[in-house]
Amino acid sequence: MTLETKVLSTDILIIGGGTAGCYAAYILGQRSDYHVLIVEKANIRRSGCLAAGVNALNAYITDGHTLQDYVDYAKRDAQGIAREDLLLSMSGRLNEVTEELERLGLVILKNEDGSYASRGWRNIKINGENIKPLLANAASSQPNVAVLNHVNITDYFLEDGTVRGAYGFDVNAPVFYEIHAKAVLIATGGAAGLYRPNNPGFSKHKLWYPPFNTGAGYAMGILAGAEMTTFEMRFIALRCKDTIAPVGTIAQGILASQVNAKGEEYENRYDRTTSGRLYGTVMENREGRGPCFLKTAGISKEQETDLYKAYLNMAPSQTLKWLEDECGPSGKNVEIEGTEPYIVGGHTASGYWVDENRRTTLQGLFAAGDVAGGCPQKYVTGALAEAEIAAEAMMRYLSDGVFGNCAVGEHTKTQKGSHEQKSGYAYAGAGRKDDSDRFEEDSPKKKQEYEAYLSKSRTVIDIDQAEEAMQAIMDQYAGGIRTDYRYSETGLKEADRRIRLLQEEIPSLRAETMYDLLRIYELRERLVVCRTLLAHMAARKETRWHGFAENTDYPRTDPRFEKYVNSRYRNGQIEIIYRDIKTGDGREKP
């Protein structure tokens, strides 16, 4: 198969049309005339983590609390491995972006006095089934924003350490894309599917995190030499058994406690952190007091009805399970279990190493949302806040190339119409900018790489087999469900050896369709992320997050490792970088 080539140009390229990508485009449309192109491998209307909707915004500063309260909560939950400067800059915008969502049409539940109805001190209730279409419409309706759906970006183009654009392909049609840009925002999702899931086989799609989030943004940054941070802080969700529906709706909505098979409340035996609640459940099962549950038996019919409605709005399989069993939560406790591990910067500190402007270590590249590291517990509103911060920084970058540290709450004064250059998004020959010999040399090579997969007549191993092998390796040797999230140095070395062997098989894979080509690159992305994850896990010689990462060689927390574990990929090797933690006004620099 020979691919048609299309060359595009834009001022700002946004890779990923999820929560952060759409909001960044909306902000850029509202405040500038720079031309923006969103490239999304699905369709921005229902892509990303918000595709199915949510029923709460989990990051909001309610009355009586301060920004520092949220920062302290996030740092405590991360056992100190979190960037205070990033948390402060994000927290200062949480309420503002929430109000903007409401102006855009999001239904936020209210108390009788008109205040937002809260679900705990940092959560508010919403009717969020349409939250993603709402964000997609806000972005695409801007006159200077264009959207390219169903195009998968695989690699950045770099010139002298500066990101000048990206390469990709149409997932439906035989088209190769070469995209030139003056600034790039990476806003893709985290990485799911690295480990064997709870429900393999027919139900392998039943994950906590979207299965189409494969770590593409991480992998592109790793391969381009960006500095990455804290991959070893994996996220493992505590969920309703079988349906993998969220437990927070029950735990916070009706204040249900965790109980073991004997009916004993066990939460107070362990840390009351996100990882601690999972760890307690794992330990109760391991010591023979499982299975474990959320105590819902005996709740009122009104509470039960509220739970039915809440899950229909976000995880309908849980409501359907209750109806199928003919026994709702009021008649029977809800069994809970942990999922497989994920790498996701919206909940943990995993991702690109960025400064306060969300600028990465690669010139011209910014990051927001799940791929931006150092800022855990950002959730939906935190991703929006980071998108706004990055959008403002990109406007400054294109305007004068000067970066200043943006104080909490400070906003860029750039106005629409203030730029003389109003460049467009066009095919080759119509306003291409920043062309270079390097771009012209590398473009055919990347196209040929894509075409090589589409030209093979046979293959020794197929995509499904390679993916299942990867998940089995990670599950057994790198702390998956099979080992109760425990791992050793020997196991990590064996996992890395086997993952490298799988990487060597990637060039031999065959793609019959463009969708097959997409799956090959998704597998490549996951394998790249796996190797970086393994290096980070081996470098943190302690157990800091019980439940999330149990290092059997170093089972205790070691104060010598109260630091960031960072990495950079160079010459085929992953170099580990340890960085000290700074607090207060200390600025972390890329």
mmCIF file of N, CA, C and O in Angstrom, residues 366-448:
data_model
loop_
_atom_site.group_PDB
_atom_site.id
_atom_site.type_symbol
_atom_site.label_atom_id
_atom_site.label_comp_id
_atom_site.label_asym_id
_atom_site.label_seq_id
_atom_site.Cartn_x
_atom_site.Cartn_y
_atom_site.Cartn_z
ATOM 1 N N PHE A 366 5.019 21.805 24.893
ATOM 2 C CA PHE A 366 4.346 22.007 26.175
ATOM 3 C C PHE A 366 3.482 20.781 26.462
ATOM 4 O O PHE A 366 3.117 20.044 25.543
ATOM 5 N N ALA A 367 3.132 20.577 27.734
ATOM 6 C CA ALA A 367 2.338 19.399 28.116
ATOM 7 C C ALA A 367 1.258 19.810 29.100
ATOM 8 O O ALA A 367 1.467 20.680 29.952
ATOM 9 N N ALA A 368 0.098 19.173 28.999
ATOM 10 C CA ALA A 368 -1.009 19.434 29.924
ATOM 11 C C ALA A 368 -1.854 18.188 30.075
ATOM 12 O O ALA A 368 -1.964 17.377 29.155
ATOM 13 N N GLY A 369 -2.443 18.044 31.257
ATOM 14 C CA GLY A 369 -3.323 16.907 31.506
ATOM 15 C C GLY A 369 -2.554 15.673 31.956
ATOM 16 O O GLY A 369 -1.545 15.768 32.658
ATOM 17 N N ASP A 370 -3.009 14.516 31.523
ATOM 18 C CA ASP A 370 -2.448 13.255 31.994
ATOM 19 C C ASP A 370 -0.976 13.065 31.666
ATOM 20 O O ASP A 370 -0.291 12.287 32.326
ATOM 21 N N VAL A 371 -0.455 13.732 30.633
ATOM 22 C CA VAL A 371 0.955 13.531 30.273
ATOM 23 C C VAL A 371 1.886 14.492 30.992
ATOM 24 O O VAL A 371 3.108 14.325 30.934
ATOM 25 N N ALA A 372 1.357 15.497 31.666
ATOM 26 C CA ALA A 372 2.190 16.458 32.395
ATOM 27 C C ALA A 372 2.483 15.908 33.784
ATOM 28 O O ALA A 372 1.566 15.636 34.551
ATOM 29 N N GLY A 373 3.735 15.729 34.113
ATOM 30 C CA GLY A 373 4.110 15.113 35.384
ATOM 31 C C GLY A 373 4.226 16.098 36.525
ATOM 32 O O GLY A 373 4.160 17.317 36.350
ATOM 33 N N GLY A 374 4.409 15.542 37.725
ATOM 34 C CA GLY A 374 4.699 16.337 38.910
ATOM 35 C C GLY A 374 3.513 16.886 39.649
ATOM 36 O O GLY A 374 3.659 17.414 40.750
ATOM 37 N N CYS A 375 2.313 16.788 39.079
ATOM 38 C CA CYS A 375 1.133 17.441 39.649
ATOM 39 C C CYS A 375 0.000 16.427 39.793
ATOM 40 O O CYS A 375 -0.907 16.385 38.952
ATOM 41 N N PRO A 376 0.023 15.608 40.843
ATOM 42 C CA PRO A 376 -1.008 14.574 40.996
ATOM 43 C C PRO A 376 -2.345 15.147 41.456
ATOM 44 O O PRO A 376 -2.435 16.310 41.861
ATOM 45 N N GLN A 377 -3.378 14.300 41.378
ATOM 46 C CA GLN A 377 -4.734 14.637 41.833
ATOM 47 C C GLN A 377 -5.274 15.860 41.097
ATOM 48 O O GLN A 377 -5.944 16.695 41.687
ATOM 49 N N LYS A 378 -5.014 15.952 39.792
ATOM 50 C CA LYS A 378 -5.535 17.105 39.052
ATOM 51 C C LYS A 378 -6.935 16.845 38.523
ATOM 52 O O LYS A 378 -7.729 17.762 38.381
ATOM 53 N N TYR A 379 -7.222 15.590 38.163
ATOM 54 C CA TYR A 379 -8.556 15.218 37.681
ATOM 55 C C TYR A 379 -8.996 16.119 36.518
ATOM 56 O O TYR A 379 -8.163 16.662 35.796
ATOM 57 N N VAL A 380 -10.307 16.274 36.332
ATOM 58 C CA VAL A 380 -10.820 17.016 35.169
ATOM 59 C C VAL A 380 -10.455 18.497 35.246
ATOM 60 O O VAL A 380 -9.866 19.062 34.327
ATOM 61 N N THR A 381 -10.811 19.139 36.345
ATOM 62 C CA THR A 381 -10.602 20.584 36.438
ATOM 63 C C THR A 381 -9.119 20.939 36.477
ATOM 64 O O THR A 381 -8.711 21.990 35.965
ATOM 65 N N GLY A 382 -8.308 20.065 37.046
ATOM 66 C CA GLY A 382 -6.868 20.303 37.029
ATOM 67 C C GLY A 382 -6.296 20.220 35.626
ATOM 68 O O GLY A 382 -5.394 20.978 35.266
ATOM 69 N N ALA A 383 -6.834 19.299 34.818
ATOM 70 C CA ALA A 383 -6.402 19.212 33.418
ATOM 71 C C ALA A 383 -6.781 20.480 32.660
ATOM 72 O O ALA A 383 -6.014 20.986 31.834
ATOM 73 N N LEU A 384 -7.980 21.013 32.952
ATOM 74 C CA LEU A 384 -8.392 22.270 32.320
ATOM 75 C C LEU A 384 -7.478 23.412 32.749
ATOM 76 O O LEU A 384 -7.088 24.256 31.933
ATOM 77 N N ALA A 385 -7.141 23.450 34.036
ATOM 78 C CA ALA A 385 -6.271 24.502 34.546
ATOM 79 C C ALA A 385 -4.903 24.446 33.868
ATOM 80 O O ALA A 385 -4.348 25.469 33.451
ATOM 81 N N GLU A 386 -4.350 23.236 33.740
ATOM 82 C CA GLU A 386 -3.054 23.106 33.076
ATOM 83 C C GLU A 386 -3.137 23.488 31.605
ATOM 84 O O GLU A 386 -2.202 24.066 31.051
ATOM 85 N N ALA A 387 -4.253 23.168 30.972
ATOM 86 C CA ALA A 387 -4.434 23.548 29.572
ATOM 87 C C ALA A 387 -4.419 25.054 29.418
ATOM 88 O O ALA A 387 -3.817 25.597 28.469
ATOM 89 N N GLU A 388 -5.063 25.755 30.346
ATOM 90 C CA GLU A 388 -5.078 27.212 30.296
ATOM 91 C C GLU A 388 -3.674 27.778 30.524
ATOM 92 O O GLU A 388 -3.240 28.701 29.827
ATOM 93 N N ILE A 389 -2.963 27.223 31.489
ATOM 94 C CA ILE A 389 -1.594 27.670 31.764
ATOM 95 C C ILE A 389 -0.710 27.482 30.536
ATOM 96 O O ILE A 389 0.045 28.377 30.131
ATOM 97 N N ALA A 390 -0.811 26.296 29.911
ATOM 98 C CA ALA A 390 0.004 26.008 28.738
ATOM 99 C C ALA A 390 -0.381 26.903 27.565
ATOM 100 O O ALA A 390 0.495 27.386 26.825
ATOM 101 N N ALA A 391 -1.678 27.145 27.385
ATOM 102 C CA ALA A 391 -2.127 28.013 26.290
ATOM 103 C C ALA A 391 -1.562 29.416 26.443
ATOM 104 O O ALA A 391 -1.089 30.026 25.475
ATOM 105 N N GLU A 392 -1.616 29.947 27.662
ATOM 106 C CA GLU A 392 -1.071 31.282 27.911
ATOM 107 C C GLU A 392 0.435 31.313 27.658
ATOM 108 O O GLU A 392 0.967 32.275 27.077
ATOM 109 N N ALA A 393 1.132 30.250 28.058
ATOM 110 C CA ALA A 393 2.577 30.195 27.857
ATOM 111 C C ALA A 393 2.921 30.107 26.375
ATOM 112 O O ALA A 393 3.892 30.727 25.911
ATOM 113 N N MET A 394 2.144 29.362 25.613
ATOM 114 C CA MET A 394 2.402 29.266 24.177
ATOM 115 C C MET A 394 2.167 30.595 23.484
ATOM 116 O O MET A 394 2.895 30.954 22.539
ATOM 117 N N MET A 395 1.173 31.353 23.932
ATOM 118 C CA MET A 395 0.955 32.685 23.354
ATOM 119 C C MET A 395 2.155 33.586 23.615
ATOM 120 O O MET A 395 2.592 34.336 22.731
ATOM 121 N N ARG A 396 2.705 33.527 24.811
ATOM 122 C CA ARG A 396 3.906 34.317 25.113
ATOM 123 C C ARG A 396 5.084 33.844 24.270
ATOM 124 O O ARG A 396 5.879 34.647 23.769
ATOM 125 N N TYR A 397 5.201 32.527 24.132
ATOM 126 C CA TYR A 397 6.304 31.938 23.371
ATOM 127 C C TYR A 397 6.273 32.405 21.910
ATOM 128 O O TYR A 397 7.298 32.774 21.341
ATOM 129 N N LEU A 398 5.090 32.410 21.318
ATOM 130 C CA LEU A 398 4.970 32.839 19.924
ATOM 131 C C LEU A 398 5.049 34.351 19.782
ATOM 132 O O LEU A 398 5.496 34.863 18.750
ATOM 133 N N SER A 399 4.621 35.071 20.817
ATOM 134 C CA SER A 399 4.606 36.524 20.743
ATOM 135 C C SER A 399 5.999 37.127 20.832
ATOM 136 O O SER A 399 6.378 37.971 20.027
ATOM 137 N N ASP A 400 6.769 36.665 21.836
ATOM 138 C CA ASP A 400 8.086 37.295 22.019
ATOM 139 C C ASP A 400 9.172 36.312 22.429
ATOM 140 O O ASP A 400 10.318 36.715 22.621
ATOM 141 N N GLY A 401 8.821 35.054 22.586
ATOM 142 C CA GLY A 401 9.831 34.063 22.924
ATOM 143 C C GLY A 401 10.357 34.175 24.333
ATOM 144 O O GLY A 401 11.331 33.515 24.700
ATOM 145 N N VAL A 402 9.726 34.997 25.154
ATOM 146 C CA VAL A 402 10.205 35.220 26.520
ATOM 147 C C VAL A 402 9.311 34.483 27.497
ATOM 148 O O VAL A 402 8.092 34.563 27.421
ATOM 149 N N PHE A 403 9.931 33.786 28.454
ATOM 150 C CA PHE A 403 9.177 33.101 29.484
ATOM 151 C C PHE A 403 9.371 33.801 30.813
ATOM 152 O O PHE A 403 10.485 34.133 31.192
ATOM 153 N N GLY A 404 8.266 34.008 31.514
ATOM 154 C CA GLY A 404 8.328 34.470 32.888
ATOM 155 C C GLY A 404 7.536 33.503 33.730
ATOM 156 O O GLY A 404 6.674 32.807 33.224
ATOM 157 N N ASN A 405 7.837 33.443 35.005
ATOM 158 C CA ASN A 405 7.050 32.579 35.867
ATOM 159 C C ASN A 405 5.707 33.240 36.147
ATOM 160 O O ASN A 405 5.635 34.317 36.707
ATOM 161 N N CYS A 406 4.646 32.582 35.730
ATOM 162 C CA CYS A 406 3.297 33.137 35.858
ATOM 163 C C CYS A 406 2.778 32.868 37.266
ATOM 164 O O CYS A 406 2.668 31.731 37.678
ATOM 165 N N ALA A 407 2.505 33.914 38.003
ATOM 166 C CA ALA A 407 2.027 33.743 39.374
ATOM 167 C C ALA A 407 0.632 33.142 39.390
ATOM 168 O O ALA A 407 -0.105 33.206 38.410
ATOM 169 N N VAL A 408 0.272 32.542 40.515
ATOM 170 C CA VAL A 408 -1.046 31.943 40.661
ATOM 171 C C VAL A 408 -2.119 32.998 40.424
ATOM 172 O O VAL A 408 -2.119 34.071 41.014
ATOM 173 N N GLY A 409 -3.035 32.684 39.505
ATOM 174 C CA GLY A 409 -4.140 33.599 39.243
ATOM 175 C C GLY A 409 -3.828 34.664 38.214
ATOM 176 O O GLY A 409 -4.715 35.355 37.748
ATOM 177 N N GLU A 410 -2.544 34.812 37.827
ATOM 178 C CA GLU A 410 -2.180 35.828 36.840
ATOM 179 C C GLU A 410 -2.570 35.361 35.452
ATOM 180 O O GLU A 410 -2.484 34.182 35.131
ATOM 181 N N HIS A 411 -3.001 36.266 34.609
ATOM 182 C CA HIS A 411 -3.435 35.886 33.274
ATOM 183 C C HIS A 411 -2.710 36.701 32.211
ATOM 184 O O HIS A 411 -2.400 37.864 32.398
ATOM 185 N N THR A 412 -2.471 36.077 31.092
ATOM 186 C CA THR A 412 -1.872 36.764 29.961
ATOM 187 C C THR A 412 -2.855 37.771 29.385
ATOM 188 O O THR A 412 -4.036 37.479 29.250
ATOM 189 N N LYS A 413 -2.364 38.931 29.007
ATOM 190 C CA LYS A 413 -3.236 39.992 28.509
ATOM 191 C C LYS A 413 -3.332 40.012 26.982
ATOM 192 O O LYS A 413 -3.844 40.961 26.416
ATOM 193 N N THR A 414 -2.814 38.968 26.365
ATOM 194 C CA THR A 414 -2.875 38.922 24.904
ATOM 195 C C THR A 414 -4.310 39.009 24.432
ATOM 196 O O THR A 414 -5.166 38.276 24.899
ATOM 197 N N GLN A 415 -4.578 39.881 23.514
ATOM 198 C CA GLN A 415 -5.941 40.055 23.006
ATOM 199 C C GLN A 415 -6.034 39.566 21.574
ATOM 200 O O GLN A 415 -5.059 39.606 20.811
ATOM 201 N N LYS A 416 -7.195 39.112 21.197
ATOM 202 C CA LYS A 416 -7.418 38.713 19.816
ATOM 203 C C LYS A 416 -7.188 39.918 18.905
ATOM 204 O O LYS A 416 -7.575 41.032 19.220
ATOM 205 N N GLY A 417 -6.533 39.664 17.779
ATOM 206 C CA GLY A 417 -6.287 40.733 16.833
ATOM 207 C C GLY A 417 -4.982 41.459 17.073
ATOM 208 O O GLY A 417 -4.637 42.367 16.326
ATOM 209 N N SER A 418 -4.229 41.071 18.127
ATOM 210 C CA SER A 418 -3.015 41.800 18.453
ATOM 211 C C SER A 418 -1.800 41.293 17.693
ATOM 212 O O SER A 418 -0.729 41.854 17.807
ATOM 213 N N HIS A 419 -1.962 40.224 16.935
ATOM 214 C CA HIS A 419 -0.834 39.664 16.208
ATOM 215 C C HIS A 419 -0.955 39.999 14.726
ATOM 216 O O HIS A 419 -2.005 39.806 14.120
ATOM 217 N N GLU A 420 0.141 40.465 14.156
ATOM 218 C CA GLU A 420 0.113 40.772 12.727
ATOM 219 C C GLU A 420 -0.004 39.498 11.906
ATOM 220 O O GLU A 420 -0.673 39.454 10.886
ATOM 221 N N GLN A 421 0.667 38.439 12.369
ATOM 222 C CA GLN A 421 0.628 37.199 11.608
ATOM 223 C C GLN A 421 -0.634 36.428 11.946
ATOM 224 O O GLN A 421 -0.885 36.076 13.084
ATOM 225 N N LYS A 422 -1.451 36.136 10.958
ATOM 226 C CA LYS A 422 -2.656 35.338 11.138
ATOM 227 C C LYS A 422 -2.566 34.168 10.160
ATOM 228 O O LYS A 422 -3.303 34.077 9.190
ATOM 229 N N SER A 423 -1.594 33.308 10.421
ATOM 230 C CA SER A 423 -1.310 32.239 9.478
ATOM 231 C C SER A 423 -2.402 31.191 9.507
ATOM 232 O O SER A 423 -3.142 31.069 10.461
ATOM 233 N N GLY A 424 -2.487 30.430 8.456
ATOM 234 C CA GLY A 424 -3.564 29.449 8.334
ATOM 235 C C GLY A 424 -3.064 28.029 8.326
ATOM 236 O O GLY A 424 -1.880 27.756 8.233
ATOM 237 N N TYR A 425 -4.022 27.130 8.379
ATOM 238 C CA TYR A 425 -3.757 25.701 8.307
ATOM 239 C C TYR A 425 -4.032 25.322 6.873
ATOM 240 O O TYR A 425 -5.105 25.560 6.344
ATOM 241 N N ALA A 426 -3.037 24.809 6.166
ATOM 242 C CA ALA A 426 -3.192 24.650 4.726
ATOM 243 C C ALA A 426 -2.399 23.463 4.232
ATOM 244 O O ALA A 426 -1.524 22.940 4.930
ATOM 245 N N TYR A 427 -2.708 23.032 3.027
ATOM 246 C CA TYR A 427 -1.931 21.984 2.402
ATOM 247 C C TYR A 427 -0.648 22.569 1.825
ATOM 248 O O TYR A 427 -0.463 23.777 1.744
ATOM 249 N N ALA A 428 0.245 21.700 1.392
ATOM 250 C CA ALA A 428 1.559 22.129 0.906
ATOM 251 C C ALA A 428 1.430 23.219 -0.153
ATOM 252 O O ALA A 428 0.571 23.163 -1.011
ATOM 253 N N GLY A 429 2.308 24.201 -0.043
ATOM 254 C CA GLY A 429 2.309 25.264 -1.031
ATOM 255 C C GLY A 429 1.450 26.453 -0.653
ATOM 256 O O GLY A 429 1.441 27.446 -1.357
ATOM 257 N N ALA A 430 0.729 26.348 0.452
ATOM 258 C CA ALA A 430 -0.155 27.451 0.848
ATOM 259 C C ALA A 430 0.215 27.901 2.246
ATOM 260 O O ALA A 430 -0.438 27.567 3.217
ATOM 261 N N GLY A 431 1.292 28.636 2.367
ATOM 262 C CA GLY A 431 1.653 29.230 3.648
ATOM 263 C C GLY A 431 2.432 28.329 4.565
ATOM 264 O O GLY A 431 2.363 28.459 5.770
ATOM 265 N N ARG A 432 3.209 27.395 4.016
ATOM 266 C CA ARG A 432 4.036 26.568 4.888
ATOM 267 C C ARG A 432 5.109 27.431 5.539
ATOM 268 O O ARG A 432 5.701 28.296 4.913
ATOM 269 N N LYS A 433 5.378 27.143 6.798
ATOM 270 C CA LYS A 433 6.347 27.922 7.554
ATOM 271 C C LYS A 433 7.333 26.985 8.231
ATOM 272 O O LYS A 433 7.045 25.811 8.457
ATOM 273 N N ASP A 434 8.484 27.521 8.600
ATOM 274 C CA ASP A 434 9.488 26.786 9.361
ATOM 275 C C ASP A 434 9.941 25.508 8.664
ATOM 276 O O ASP A 434 10.255 24.514 9.308
ATOM 277 N N ASP A 435 9.916 25.496 7.326
ATOM 278 C CA ASP A 435 10.413 24.341 6.602
ATOM 279 C C ASP A 435 11.910 24.217 6.837
ATOM 280 O O ASP A 435 12.619 25.178 7.056
ATOM 281 N N SER A 436 12.406 22.998 6.752
ATOM 282 C CA SER A 436 13.839 22.792 6.914
ATOM 283 C C SER A 436 14.254 21.576 6.115
ATOM 284 O O SER A 436 13.455 20.715 5.787
ATOM 285 N N ASP A 437 15.555 21.526 5.809
ATOM 286 C CA ASP A 437 16.061 20.365 5.077
ATOM 287 C C ASP A 437 15.869 19.097 5.902
ATOM 288 O O ASP A 437 15.560 18.035 5.363
ATOM 289 N N ARG A 438 16.050 19.208 7.233
ATOM 290 C CA ARG A 438 15.889 18.039 8.081
ATOM 291 C C ARG A 438 14.472 17.483 7.992
ATOM 292 O O ARG A 438 14.265 16.275 7.916
ATOM 293 N N PHE A 439 13.482 18.355 8.009
ATOM 294 C CA PHE A 439 12.090 17.924 7.910
ATOM 295 C C PHE A 439 11.887 17.186 6.587
ATOM 296 O O PHE A 439 11.272 16.125 6.530
ATOM 297 N N GLU A 440 12.410 17.768 5.514
ATOM 298 C CA GLU A 440 12.231 17.180 4.197
ATOM 299 C C GLU A 440 12.946 15.833 4.096
ATOM 300 O O GLU A 440 12.495 14.931 3.393
ATOM 301 N N GLU A 441 14.072 15.669 4.807
ATOM 302 C CA GLU A 441 14.812 14.416 4.761
ATOM 303 C C GLU A 441 14.129 13.323 5.573
ATOM 304 O O GLU A 441 14.082 12.164 5.166
ATOM 305 N N ASP A 442 13.603 13.681 6.751
ATOM 306 C CA ASP A 442 13.027 12.684 7.643
ATOM 307 C C ASP A 442 11.635 12.243 7.219
ATOM 308 O O ASP A 442 11.220 11.125 7.495
ATOM 309 N N SER A 443 10.900 13.129 6.566
ATOM 310 C CA SER A 443 9.523 12.825 6.204
ATOM 311 C C SER A 443 9.396 11.572 5.343
ATOM 312 O O SER A 443 8.588 10.686 5.652
ATOM 313 N N PRO A 444 10.163 11.423 4.262
ATOM 314 C CA PRO A 444 10.045 10.198 3.464
ATOM 315 C C PRO A 444 10.390 8.940 4.261
ATOM 316 O O PRO A 444 9.798 7.886 4.045
ATOM 317 N N LYS A 445 11.349 9.045 5.186
ATOM 318 C CA LYS A 445 11.732 7.886 5.991
ATOM 319 C C LYS A 445 10.575 7.424 6.862
ATOM 320 O O LYS A 445 10.318 6.222 7.004
ATOM 321 N N LYS A 446 9.872 8.364 7.454
ATOM 322 C CA LYS A 446 8.747 8.002 8.312
ATOM 323 C C LYS A 446 7.622 7.401 7.479
ATOM 324 O O LYS A 446 6.990 6.411 7.874
ATOM 325 N N LYS A 447 7.368 7.989 6.322
ATOM 326 C CA LYS A 447 6.340 7.440 5.429
ATOM 327 C C LYS A 447 6.692 6.016 5.009
ATOM 328 O O LYS A 447 5.840 5.115 5.004
ATOM 329 N N GLN A 448 7.951 5.795 4.662
ATOM 330 C CA GLN A 448 8.394 4.459 4.277
ATOM 331 C C GLN A 448 8.260 3.468 5.421
ATOM 332 O O GLN A 448 7.950 2.288 5.200
#
